[in-house]
Short mmCIF file of C-alpha atoms in Angstrom, two decimals:
data_model
loop_
_atom_site.label_atom_id
_atom_site.label_comp_id
_atom_site.label_asym_id
_atom_site.label_seq_id
_atom_site.Cartn_x
_atom_site.Cartn_y
_atom_site.Cartn_z
CA UNK L 9 0.00 0.00 0.00
CA UNK L 10 1.28 3.45 -0.88
CA UNK L 11 1.92 5.96 1.93
CA UNK L 12 -1.02 8.03 3.16
CA UNK L 13 0.29 11.57 2.47
CA UNK L 14 -0.26 11.18 -1.27
CA UNK L 15 -3.88 10.16 -0.74
CA UNK L 16 -4.40 13.00 1.71
CA UNK L 17 -3.03 15.52 -0.74
CA UNK L 18 -5.55 14.38 -3.32
CA UNK L 19 -8.48 14.19 -0.92
CA UNK L 20 -7.80 17.67 0.44
CA UNK L 21 -9.09 18.85 -2.93
CA UNK L 22 -12.60 18.15 -1.67
CA UNK L 23 -12.16 20.44 1.29
CA UNK L 24 -11.78 23.46 -0.98
CA UNK L 25 -14.21 22.24 -3.63
CA UNK L 26 -11.67 21.91 -6.43
CA UNK L 27 -11.49 19.49 -9.29
CA UNK L 28 -9.45 16.91 -11.01
CA UNK L 29 -6.64 18.97 -12.47
CA UNK L 30 -4.36 18.65 -9.40
CA UNK L 31 -0.69 17.79 -9.77
CA UNK L 32 1.57 16.79 -6.92
CA UNK L 33 5.03 18.24 -6.68
CA UNK L 34 7.77 17.70 -4.18
CA UNK L 35 8.28 20.49 -1.64
CA UNK L 36 10.99 21.46 0.74
CA UNK L 37 10.85 20.30 4.33
CA UNK L 38 9.16 22.67 6.71
CA UNK L 39 10.31 23.63 10.17
CA UNK L 40 8.55 21.95 13.07
CA UNK L 41 5.45 23.98 13.95
CA UNK L 42 5.41 25.87 17.23
CA UNK L 43 1.74 26.90 17.29
CA UNK L 44 -1.22 24.60 16.72
CA UNK L 45 -4.27 26.29 15.22
CA UNK L 46 -7.53 24.38 15.00
CA UNK L 47 -9.51 25.49 11.93
CA UNK L 48 -13.15 24.83 12.80
CA UNK L 49 -15.00 25.21 9.50
CA UNK L 50 -18.71 25.12 8.76
CA UNK L 51 -18.98 24.85 4.97
CA UNK L 52 -15.54 23.80 3.84
CA UNK L 53 -12.47 25.86 3.02
CA UNK L 54 -13.17 29.37 1.73
CA UNK L 55 -10.94 32.26 0.59
CA UNK L 56 -11.16 33.54 4.19
CA UNK L 57 -9.11 30.58 5.41
CA UNK L 58 -6.70 30.94 2.49
CA UNK L 59 -6.14 34.59 3.45
CA UNK L 60 -5.74 33.64 7.11
CA UNK L 61 -3.15 30.95 6.41
CA UNK L 62 -1.32 33.06 3.83
CA UNK L 63 -1.00 35.94 6.31
CA UNK L 64 0.54 33.74 8.99
CA UNK L 65 2.93 32.13 6.51
CA UNK L 66 3.95 35.49 5.03
CA UNK L 67 4.64 36.84 8.52
CA UNK L 68 6.82 33.90 9.51
CA UNK L 69 4.61 32.54 12.26
CA UNK L 70 5.31 28.77 12.35
CA UNK L 71 2.00 26.98 12.68
CA UNK L 72 0.38 23.59 12.34
CA UNK L 73 -3.18 23.70 11.02
CA UNK L 74 -5.68 21.10 12.19
CA UNK L 75 -8.67 21.23 9.84
CA UNK L 76 -12.15 20.04 10.75
CA UNK L 77 -15.38 20.76 8.85
CA UNK L 78 -18.95 20.49 10.12
CA UNK L 79 -20.28 20.12 6.57
CA UNK L 80 -23.12 22.62 7.09
CA UNK L 81 -24.48 20.41 9.87
CA UNK L 82 -24.87 22.09 13.28
CA UNK L 83 -25.34 18.66 14.84
CA UNK L 84 -21.70 17.88 14.01
CA UNK L 85 -20.35 20.81 16.05
CA UNK L 86 -20.57 19.27 19.57
CA UNK L 87 -18.23 16.47 18.41
CA UNK L 88 -15.87 19.13 17.08
CA UNK L 89 -15.99 20.80 20.50
CA UNK L 90 -14.96 17.52 22.14
CA UNK L 91 -12.15 17.17 19.59
CA UNK L 92 -10.84 20.63 20.51
CA UNK L 93 -10.79 19.71 24.21
CA UNK L 94 -8.88 16.53 23.46
CA UNK L 95 -6.30 18.19 21.18
CA UNK L 96 -5.75 21.38 23.24
CA UNK L 97 -4.62 23.65 20.36
CA UNK L 98 -3.07 27.06 21.01
CA UNK L 99 -5.85 28.83 19.12
CA UNK L 100 -9.23 27.93 17.65
CA UNK L 101 -10.24 29.64 14.40
CA UNK L 102 -14.04 29.48 14.22
CA UNK L 103 -15.91 30.13 10.97
CA UNK L 104 -19.27 31.85 11.10
CA UNK L 105 -21.98 32.65 13.61
CA UNK L 106 -23.65 29.26 13.99
CA UNK L 107 -20.45 27.37 14.71
CA UNK L 108 -19.05 30.05 17.05
CA UNK L 109 -22.25 30.22 19.12
CA UNK L 110 -22.13 26.45 19.71
CA UNK L 111 -18.39 26.35 20.43
CA UNK L 112 -18.13 29.44 22.64
CA UNK L 113 -21.66 29.96 23.95
CA UNK L 114 -23.61 33.20 24.08
CA UNK L 115 -23.90 35.95 26.64
CA UNK L 116 -25.77 34.81 29.74
CA UNK L 117 -25.61 31.11 28.89
CA UNK L 118 -21.87 30.29 28.87
CA UNK L 119 -21.17 27.01 30.63
CA UNK L 120 -17.49 25.97 31.01
CA UNK L 121 -18.62 22.36 31.20
CA UNK L 122 -20.15 22.68 27.72
CA UNK L 123 -18.42 25.53 25.91
CA UNK L 124 -14.77 26.22 25.09
CA UNK L 125 -13.67 28.85 27.61
CA UNK L 126 -10.04 27.98 28.39
CA UNK L 127 -8.63 28.07 24.82
CA UNK L 128 -8.50 31.33 22.81
CA UNK L 129 -11.15 31.46 20.09
CA UNK L 130 -10.82 33.74 17.08
CA UNK L 131 -14.04 33.93 15.09
CA UNK L 132 -14.19 35.03 11.47
CA UNK L 133 -16.98 35.69 8.94
CA UNK L 134 -19.48 36.70 11.62
CA UNK L 135 -21.92 39.38 10.51
CA UNK L 136 -23.18 40.76 13.84
CA UNK L 137 -21.40 39.36 16.91
CA UNK L 138 -23.29 41.67 19.28
CA UNK L 139 -26.71 40.82 17.86
CA UNK L 140 -25.79 37.12 17.85
CA UNK L 141 -25.02 37.29 21.57
CA UNK L 142 -21.35 36.42 21.24
CA UNK L 143 -20.05 39.66 22.79
CA UNK L 144 -21.62 42.50 24.83
CA UNK L 145 -20.03 45.14 22.59
CA UNK L 146 -17.29 45.50 20.00
CA UNK L 147 -14.69 46.91 22.39
CA UNK L 148 -14.13 43.66 24.26
CA UNK L 149 -15.70 40.25 24.59
CA UNK L 150 -14.76 40.16 28.27
CA UNK L 151 -13.62 36.58 27.78
CA UNK L 152 -11.33 34.27 25.79
CA UNK L 153 -12.86 35.34 22.49
CA UNK L 154 -12.30 37.92 19.76
CA UNK L 155 -12.79 38.10 16.03
CA UNK L 156 -13.62 39.92 12.84
CA UNK L 157 -16.83 40.95 11.10
CA UNK L 158 -17.15 40.46 7.37
CA UNK L 159 -20.32 42.04 6.08
CA UNK L 160 -20.71 45.55 4.82
CA UNK L 161 -23.07 47.46 7.15
CA UNK L 162 -26.68 46.85 6.14
CA UNK L 163 -27.33 50.57 5.64
CA UNK L 164 -24.51 50.79 3.09
CA UNK L 165 -25.71 47.65 1.31
CA UNK L 166 -29.24 49.01 1.18
CA UNK L 167 -28.22 52.36 -0.28
CA UNK L 168 -26.11 50.65 -2.93
CA UNK L 169 -28.92 48.23 -3.78
CA UNK L 170 -31.37 51.13 -4.21
CA UNK L 171 -28.96 53.01 -6.45
CA UNK L 172 -27.87 49.99 -8.51
CA UNK L 173 -31.24 48.22 -8.77
CA UNK L 174 -34.16 50.62 -8.19
CA UNK L 175 -37.15 48.60 -7.05
CA UNK L 176 -40.49 48.76 -5.28
CA UNK L 177 -40.86 45.09 -4.34
CA UNK L 178 -37.86 43.50 -2.64
CA UNK L 179 -37.67 39.75 -2.04
CA UNK L 180 -35.37 38.31 0.62
CA UNK L 181 -34.40 34.64 0.70
CA UNK L 182 -32.87 33.37 3.95
CA UNK L 183 -32.53 30.51 6.43
CA UNK L 184 -34.24 31.55 9.69
CA UNK L 185 -32.16 28.99 11.60
CA UNK L 186 -29.02 31.07 11.02
CA UNK L 187 -29.03 33.89 13.61
CA UNK L 188 -26.79 36.22 11.60
CA UNK L 189 -29.07 35.88 8.60
CA UNK L 190 -32.24 36.61 10.56
CA UNK L 191 -30.63 39.69 12.16
CA UNK L 192 -29.55 41.17 8.84
CA UNK L 193 -32.93 40.45 7.25
CA UNK L 194 -34.68 42.27 10.11
CA UNK L 195 -32.40 45.29 9.67
CA UNK L 196 -32.82 45.41 5.90
CA UNK L 197 -36.59 45.03 6.20
CA UNK L 198 -36.78 47.98 8.58
CA UNK L 199 -34.80 50.23 6.20
CA UNK L 200 -36.76 49.20 3.12
CA UNK L 201 -40.19 49.54 4.71
CA UNK L 202 -39.24 52.96 6.06
CA UNK L 203 -38.75 54.01 2.43
CA UNK L 204 -42.09 52.58 1.38
CA UNK L 205 -40.83 49.40 -0.32
CA UNK L 206 -42.82 46.21 -0.15
CA UNK L 207 -40.62 43.54 1.45
CA UNK L 208 -41.41 39.89 0.83
CA UNK L 209 -39.45 37.65 3.20
CA UNK L 210 -39.04 34.05 2.09
CA UNK L 211 -37.64 31.77 4.80
CA UNK L 212 -36.32 28.41 3.62
CA UNK L 213 -34.88 25.79 5.96
CA UNK L 214 -32.61 22.84 5.18
CA UNK L 215 -34.44 19.64 4.29
CA UNK L 216 -33.24 16.04 4.41
CA UNK L 217 -31.52 14.99 1.19
CA UNK L 218 -30.21 17.03 -1.70
CA UNK L 219 -33.31 16.54 -3.84
CA UNK L 220 -35.61 17.73 -1.05
CA UNK L 221 -33.42 20.79 -0.52
CA UNK L 222 -33.49 21.64 -4.22
CA UNK L 223 -37.25 21.23 -4.34
CA UNK L 224 -37.77 23.44 -1.27
CA UNK L 225 -35.54 26.20 -2.61
CA UNK L 226 -37.10 26.09 -6.06
CA UNK L 227 -40.56 26.34 -4.54
CA UNK L 228 -39.70 29.34 -2.36
CA UNK L 229 -37.88 31.22 -5.14
CA UNK L 230 -40.74 30.62 -7.55
CA UNK L 231 -43.18 31.90 -4.93
CA UNK L 232 -41.21 35.17 -4.75
CA UNK L 233 -41.25 35.44 -8.52
CA UNK L 234 -45.00 34.81 -8.58
CA UNK L 235 -45.38 37.75 -6.20
CA UNK L 236 -43.69 40.00 -8.79
CA UNK L 237 -40.58 41.00 -6.85
CA UNK L 238 -38.20 43.33 -8.69
CA UNK L 239 -35.00 42.21 -6.92
CA UNK L 240 -34.04 39.30 -4.64
CA UNK L 241 -31.55 39.94 -1.83
CA UNK L 242 -29.19 37.14 -0.76
CA UNK L 243 -27.90 37.73 2.80
CA UNK L 244 -24.76 36.41 4.46
CA UNK L 245 -26.27 32.99 5.01
CA UNK L 246 -24.33 29.72 4.67
CA UNK L 247 -27.37 27.84 3.39
CA UNK L 248 -28.15 30.46 0.76
CA UNK L 249 -24.50 30.72 -0.31
CA UNK L 250 -24.28 26.94 -0.60
CA UNK L 251 -27.27 26.88 -2.97
CA UNK L 252 -26.73 30.21 -4.72
CA UNK L 253 -26.18 28.60 -8.12
CA UNK L 254 -29.60 26.95 -7.97
CA UNK L 255 -31.24 30.19 -6.82
CA UNK L 256 -29.67 32.38 -9.50
CA UNK L 257 -30.46 29.86 -12.21
CA UNK L 258 -34.16 30.27 -11.44
CA UNK L 259 -34.06 34.05 -11.07
CA UNK L 260 -32.03 34.55 -14.26
CA UNK L 261 -34.57 32.58 -16.26
CA UNK L 262 -37.22 35.02 -14.99
CA UNK L 263 -34.90 38.01 -15.68
CA UNK L 264 -34.95 39.07 -12.01
CA UNK L 265 -31.62 40.35 -10.60
CA UNK L 266 -30.07 39.28 -7.31
CA UNK L 267 -28.04 41.43 -4.90
CA UNK L 268 -25.63 39.55 -2.63
CA UNK L 269 -24.18 40.48 0.76
CA UNK L 270 -21.21 38.17 0.18
CA UNK L 271 -18.57 37.66 -2.45
CA UNK L 272 -18.86 34.05 -3.59
CA UNK L 273 -22.39 34.14 -5.06
CA UNK L 274 -21.35 37.00 -7.39
CA UNK L 275 -17.96 35.59 -8.33
CA UNK L 276 -18.86 31.94 -8.73
CA UNK L 277 -22.63 31.37 -8.65
CA UNK L 278 -24.25 33.84 -11.01
CA UNK L 279 -25.60 36.48 -8.59
CA UNK L 280 -25.97 39.80 -10.38
CA UNK L 281 -24.04 42.13 -8.07
CA UNK L 282 -23.23 42.92 -4.44
CA UNK L 283 -21.40 45.23 -2.07
CA UNK L 284 -19.02 42.97 -0.19
CA UNK L 285 -15.93 42.62 1.95
CA UNK L 286 -13.56 40.26 0.18
CA UNK L 287 -13.28 37.03 2.18
CA UNK L 288 -9.56 36.78 1.44
CA UNK L 289 -8.92 40.23 2.93
CA UNK L 290 -11.08 39.51 5.98
CA UNK L 291 -9.10 36.30 6.46
CA UNK L 292 -5.86 38.25 6.36
CA UNK L 293 -7.20 40.63 9.01
CA UNK L 294 -8.07 37.60 11.16
CA UNK L 295 -4.49 36.44 10.62
CA UNK L 296 -3.26 39.76 12.02
CA UNK L 297 -5.36 39.19 15.14
CA UNK L 298 -3.96 35.66 15.45
CA UNK L 299 -0.44 37.11 15.58
CA UNK L 300 -1.57 39.48 18.34
CA UNK L 301 -2.62 36.45 20.38
CA UNK L 302 0.18 34.01 19.54
CA UNK L 303 3.16 36.30 19.01
CA UNK L 304 2.30 39.44 21.00
CA UNK L 305 0.65 37.42 23.79
CA UNK L 306 -2.42 39.64 24.03
CA UNK L 307 -5.47 38.09 25.60
CA UNK L 308 -8.49 37.87 23.28
CA UNK L 309 -10.45 40.15 25.63
CA UNK L 310 -7.80 42.83 25.00
CA UNK L 311 -8.40 42.77 21.24
CA UNK L 312 -11.49 44.59 19.92
CA UNK L 313 -13.87 43.03 17.43
CA UNK L 314 -13.46 44.86 14.12
CA UNK L 315 -14.12 44.81 10.41
CA UNK L 316 -12.09 45.93 7.45
CA UNK L 317 -13.32 49.17 5.91
CA UNK L 318 -12.56 48.46 2.25
CA UNK L 319 -15.58 47.29 0.32
CA UNK L 320 -15.87 46.06 -3.23
CA UNK L 321 -18.85 46.62 -5.48
CA UNK L 322 -18.89 43.45 -7.59
CA UNK L 323 -20.86 43.19 -10.82
CA UNK L 324 -21.19 39.87 -12.61
CA UNK L 325 -21.55 41.43 -16.05
CA UNK L 326 -22.70 38.22 -17.74
CA UNK L 327 -25.44 37.81 -15.13
CA UNK L 328 -26.42 41.50 -15.26
CA UNK L 329 -26.75 41.49 -19.04
CA UNK L 330 -28.79 38.29 -18.86
CA UNK L 331 -31.41 40.07 -16.73
CA UNK L 332 -30.95 43.43 -18.53
CA UNK L 333 -29.94 45.27 -15.35
CA UNK L 334 -26.51 46.84 -15.60
CA UNK L 335 -26.01 49.37 -12.77
CA UNK L 336 -25.70 53.13 -13.46
CA UNK L 337 -22.48 54.47 -14.97
CA UNK L 338 -21.43 56.11 -11.67
CA UNK L 339 -21.41 52.72 -9.96
CA UNK L 340 -19.81 50.93 -12.91
CA UNK L 341 -16.86 53.33 -12.57
CA UNK L 342 -16.02 51.92 -9.13
CA UNK L 343 -17.17 48.35 -9.75
CA UNK L 344 -15.02 45.28 -10.07
CA UNK L 345 -16.41 43.69 -13.21
CA UNK L 346 -16.57 39.91 -13.46
CA UNK L 347 -16.95 38.49 -16.93
CA UNK L 348 -15.47 35.91 -19.28
CA UNK L 349 -16.14 37.68 -22.56
CA UNK L 350 -12.83 37.93 -24.42
CA UNK L 351 -14.21 40.82 -26.47
CA UNK L 352 -14.64 42.99 -23.38
CA UNK L 353 -17.06 43.06 -20.48
CA UNK L 354 -19.23 45.99 -21.55
CA UNK L 355 -20.62 47.32 -24.81
CA UNK L 356 -18.26 49.94 -26.26
CA UNK L 357 -20.54 52.90 -25.53
CA UNK L 358 -21.05 51.82 -21.91
CA UNK L 359 -17.34 51.10 -21.43
CA UNK L 360 -16.44 54.55 -22.78
CA UNK L 361 -18.91 56.20 -20.42
CA UNK L 362 -17.35 54.54 -17.38
CA UNK L 363 -14.14 56.54 -17.84
CA UNK L 364 -14.38 59.51 -15.49
CA UNK L 365 -13.72 62.96 -17.05
CA UNK L 366 -10.45 64.62 -15.96
CA UNK L 367 -10.71 66.23 -12.55
CA UNK L 368 -13.85 64.35 -11.56
CA UNK L 369 -14.16 61.60 -9.00
CA UNK L 370 -14.12 58.10 -10.39
CA UNK L 371 -17.17 57.22 -8.36
CA UNK L 372 -19.17 57.62 -5.16
CA UNK L 373 -18.17 56.74 -1.64
CA UNK L 374 -20.31 55.04 0.94
CA UNK L 375 -21.12 57.51 3.75
CA UNK L 376 -19.69 56.76 7.16
CA UNK L 377 -21.54 54.20 9.26
CA UNK L 378 -20.85 54.59 13.01
CA UNK L 379 -19.42 51.34 14.31
CA UNK L 380 -18.36 50.70 17.86
CA UNK L 381 -14.76 49.74 17.19
CA UNK L 382 -11.41 51.32 17.87
CA UNK L 383 -8.83 52.03 15.20
CA UNK L 384 -5.93 49.60 15.09
CA UNK L 385 -2.65 49.79 13.29
CA UNK L 386 -3.09 49.30 9.57
CA UNK L 387 -1.34 46.17 8.48
CA UNK L 388 -0.38 46.16 4.81
CA UNK L 389 -3.66 46.36 2.87
CA UNK L 390 -5.73 45.51 5.93
CA UNK L 391 -7.27 48.46 7.77
CA UNK L 392 -9.81 48.36 10.56
CA UNK L 393 -13.05 50.26 10.73
CA UNK L 394 -13.19 53.00 13.34
CA UNK L 395 -16.01 55.25 14.46
CA UNK L 396 -16.47 58.15 12.08
CA UNK L 397 -14.23 56.85 9.31
CA UNK L 398 -15.43 57.22 5.74
CA UNK L 399 -15.97 53.79 4.28
CA UNK L 400 -15.05 53.88 0.61
CA UNK L 401 -16.12 51.62 -2.21
CA UNK L 402 -12.83 50.61 -3.81
CA UNK L 403 -11.52 48.09 -6.23
CA UNK L 404 -10.23 45.24 -4.11
CA UNK L 405 -7.85 42.85 -5.74
CA UNK L 406 -7.80 39.53 -3.90
CA UNK L 407 -6.20 36.72 -5.84
CA UNK L 408 -8.27 36.00 -8.92
CA UNK L 409 -9.93 32.57 -8.84
CA UNK L 410 -8.43 31.96 -12.27
CA UNK L 411 -4.99 33.51 -11.79
CA UNK L 412 -2.42 30.80 -12.60
CA UNK L 413 0.08 32.71 -10.51
CA UNK L 414 -2.07 32.22 -7.41
CA UNK L 415 -2.67 28.46 -7.10
CA UNK L 416 -4.05 26.82 -4.00
CA UNK L 417 -1.08 25.34 -2.13
CA UNK L 418 -1.91 22.52 0.24
CA UNK L 419 0.39 20.57 2.53
CA UNK L 420 -0.03 17.51 4.68
CA UNK L 421 1.10 18.09 8.26
CA UNK L 422 3.96 15.84 9.22
CA UNK L 423 5.30 15.28 5.72
CA UNK L 424 7.00 17.18 2.94
CA UNK L 425 4.14 16.48 0.52
CA UNK L 426 2.89 19.53 -1.27
CA UNK L 427 0.46 20.09 -4.12
CA UNK L 428 -0.35 23.16 -6.15
CA UNK L 429 -3.89 23.15 -7.50
CA UNK L 430 -4.99 25.30 -10.42
CA UNK L 431 -8.20 27.15 -9.60
CA UNK L 432 -9.72 26.96 -13.08
CA UNK L 433 -9.67 24.98 -16.28
CA UNK L 434 -10.46 26.07 -19.82
CA UNK L 435 -13.87 24.82 -20.92
CA UNK L 436 -14.76 25.67 -24.53
CA UNK L 437 -12.38 28.60 -24.39
CA UNK L 438 -13.74 30.07 -21.15
CA UNK L 439 -12.30 29.67 -17.65
CA UNK L 440 -14.36 27.55 -15.26
CA UNK L 441 -13.93 27.25 -11.50
CA UNK L 442 -13.20 23.61 -10.76
CA UNK L 443 -16.20 22.96 -8.52
CA UNK L 444 -18.66 24.00 -11.24
CA UNK L 445 -20.70 21.27 -12.96
CA UNK L 446 -20.08 19.22 -15.05
CA UNK L 447 -16.53 19.06 -13.68
CA UNK L 448 -17.92 17.52 -10.49
CA UNK L 449 -17.97 13.96 -11.77
CA UNK L 450 -14.28 14.24 -12.66
CA UNK L 451 -13.63 15.31 -9.07
CA UNK L 452 -15.46 12.28 -7.66
CA UNK L 453 -13.81 10.01 -10.21
CA UNK L 454 -10.39 11.17 -9.05
CA UNK L 455 -11.23 10.25 -5.45
CA UNK L 456 -12.52 6.83 -6.45
CA UNK L 457 -9.44 6.07 -8.50
CA UNK L 458 -7.07 6.94 -5.66
CA UNK L 459 -9.08 5.05 -3.05
CA UNK L 460 -9.09 1.96 -5.25
CA UNK L 461 -5.37 2.34 -5.98
CA UNK L 462 -4.72 2.32 -2.23
CA UNK L 463 -6.85 -0.79 -1.65
CA UNK L 464 -9.89 0.85 -0.01
CA UNK L 465 -12.38 -0.68 -2.51
CA UNK L 466 -14.49 2.28 -3.64
CA UNK L 467 -16.25 0.19 -6.29
CA UNK L 468 -16.48 1.20 -9.93
CA UNK L 469 -14.70 4.34 -11.09
CA UNK L 470 -17.95 5.90 -12.33
CA UNK L 471 -17.79 9.42 -10.88
CA UNK L 472 -20.85 8.82 -8.68
CA UNK L 473 -21.00 8.90 -4.89
CA UNK L 474 -22.76 5.73 -3.74
CA UNK L 475 -22.77 3.60 -0.57
CA UNK L 476 -19.64 1.70 -1.56
CA UNK L 477 -17.63 4.85 -2.24
CA UNK L 478 -18.85 6.40 1.01
CA UNK L 479 -17.81 3.30 2.96
CA UNK L 480 -14.36 3.43 1.34
CA UNK L 481 -14.00 7.08 2.30
CA UNK L 482 -14.91 6.29 5.91
CA UNK L 483 -12.41 3.42 6.01
CA UNK L 484 -9.75 5.76 4.69
CA UNK L 485 -10.54 8.36 7.33
CA UNK L 486 -10.56 5.74 10.09
CA UNK L 487 -7.15 4.54 8.95
CA UNK L 488 -5.79 8.07 9.25
CA UNK L 489 -6.91 8.63 12.83
CA UNK L 490 -7.29 11.99 14.56
CA UNK L 491 -4.10 13.46 13.10
CA UNK L 492 -5.48 13.58 9.57
CA UNK L 493 -6.23 16.84 7.83
CA UNK L 494 -7.72 14.91 4.94
CA UNK L 495 -11.35 15.09 5.99
CA UNK L 496 -13.86 14.61 3.19
CA UNK L 497 -16.81 16.97 3.09
CA UNK L 498 -19.84 14.75 2.42
CA UNK L 499 -22.19 17.74 2.28
CA UNK L 500 -20.04 19.31 -0.42
CA UNK L 501 -20.02 16.10 -2.42
CA UNK L 502 -23.80 15.79 -2.14
CA UNK L 503 -24.31 19.39 -3.24
CA UNK L 504 -21.99 19.14 -6.20
CA UNK L 505 -23.37 15.78 -7.22
CA UNK L 506 -26.95 17.07 -7.05
CA UNK L 507 -26.11 20.10 -9.19
CA UNK L 508 -24.34 18.10 -11.89
CA UNK L 509 -26.24 17.60 -15.13
#
């Protein structure tokens, strides 16, 4: 039997949702890690974790990453909590509101016998930590907890939505079981109704099985369309983000635009546009806070909860043209345009109009939103929001998903194995992110081939996830034991498999 690190390198592809174009190369030996960071993920690896890990590597902080993923299942988090207690890492990185609430507890109900209180927790990609009950205010958690916020303030999102997509009937799709999502939907509803808009809230909750989920989402989206909404808002909601491609497929067919609070639906899933904080940049800011804890020896309660103040207005030009809703020229001038048209993103007359006349501003700024956070030292391109600062819509340039100079680099702890994964492939002359159908079956096929090569009996190499392949995956994971970072995200596989043609 071949050694495990090679298998792990291949199977790590699933954790970041990539495809079958990986190539393994030999890497130099790494120094023994001095800090152990437990990455507690909720929906697999995202650019936020890539930014976090890149920041620590670039700032010469030797670390060992222990990766665990709940697979969008809150019922899996208590076992993760037990795993953290057993492993005793130096720091826990916690992704999102749902996972952090279960790991760390909420104000007034923290129980040391249940929650992690004696290990520093750094949360990331949390929209409203005060509203979610994680902290009493943004100045200090008062406990072994700190973190970063990732969403653009709702008021700024709302103003941009109104300017970019004027509407009278606003639909909102969200999972009411996600506290951050419900909080943001309440805030947006209040702003919209104050301005006389009709707000149609469409809660959708996870169902059992991928087909049931797809049916439930399709039904709720169609109900919004039947009620003649002009725009559908997609909040920072893990369930909505996970199924954004399905949602936007239905809305695009009806020529109804979508406005996203987060980056991935616009970049990778066909949402029309959004005002967002780039996950990669937020992850880098979280990395800065990790160095404050691990290198500067600050207690988490000494580190305020903050957000970055650089926002990006993303426009998926292909999606916008499909629904005939390009934003006004003033916003196009500051937008980051996403398109795969080799002849240019915009029609010539529109492209010419986006060039600002000499001496004029290239575009608007978002007025200041008071946030209860103190200013911290700016670290490279990462700057914290402080009360009274002007928050400016800028072009943000995180690594392009298709930039061959920015591959995903994955390592297996405890070995010199290293792989560099391309983020895209060329499909009929256009770049495609590797987790997009129909590339999914090639991803599954790769896993089956390697499991069978190692003697784990995954059945036929047919590119389909069935009981035999699942059993082989579990046997592989059991053979690796607790030290493995090669967890396989079943929820991701189910989602990708369900969305494949």
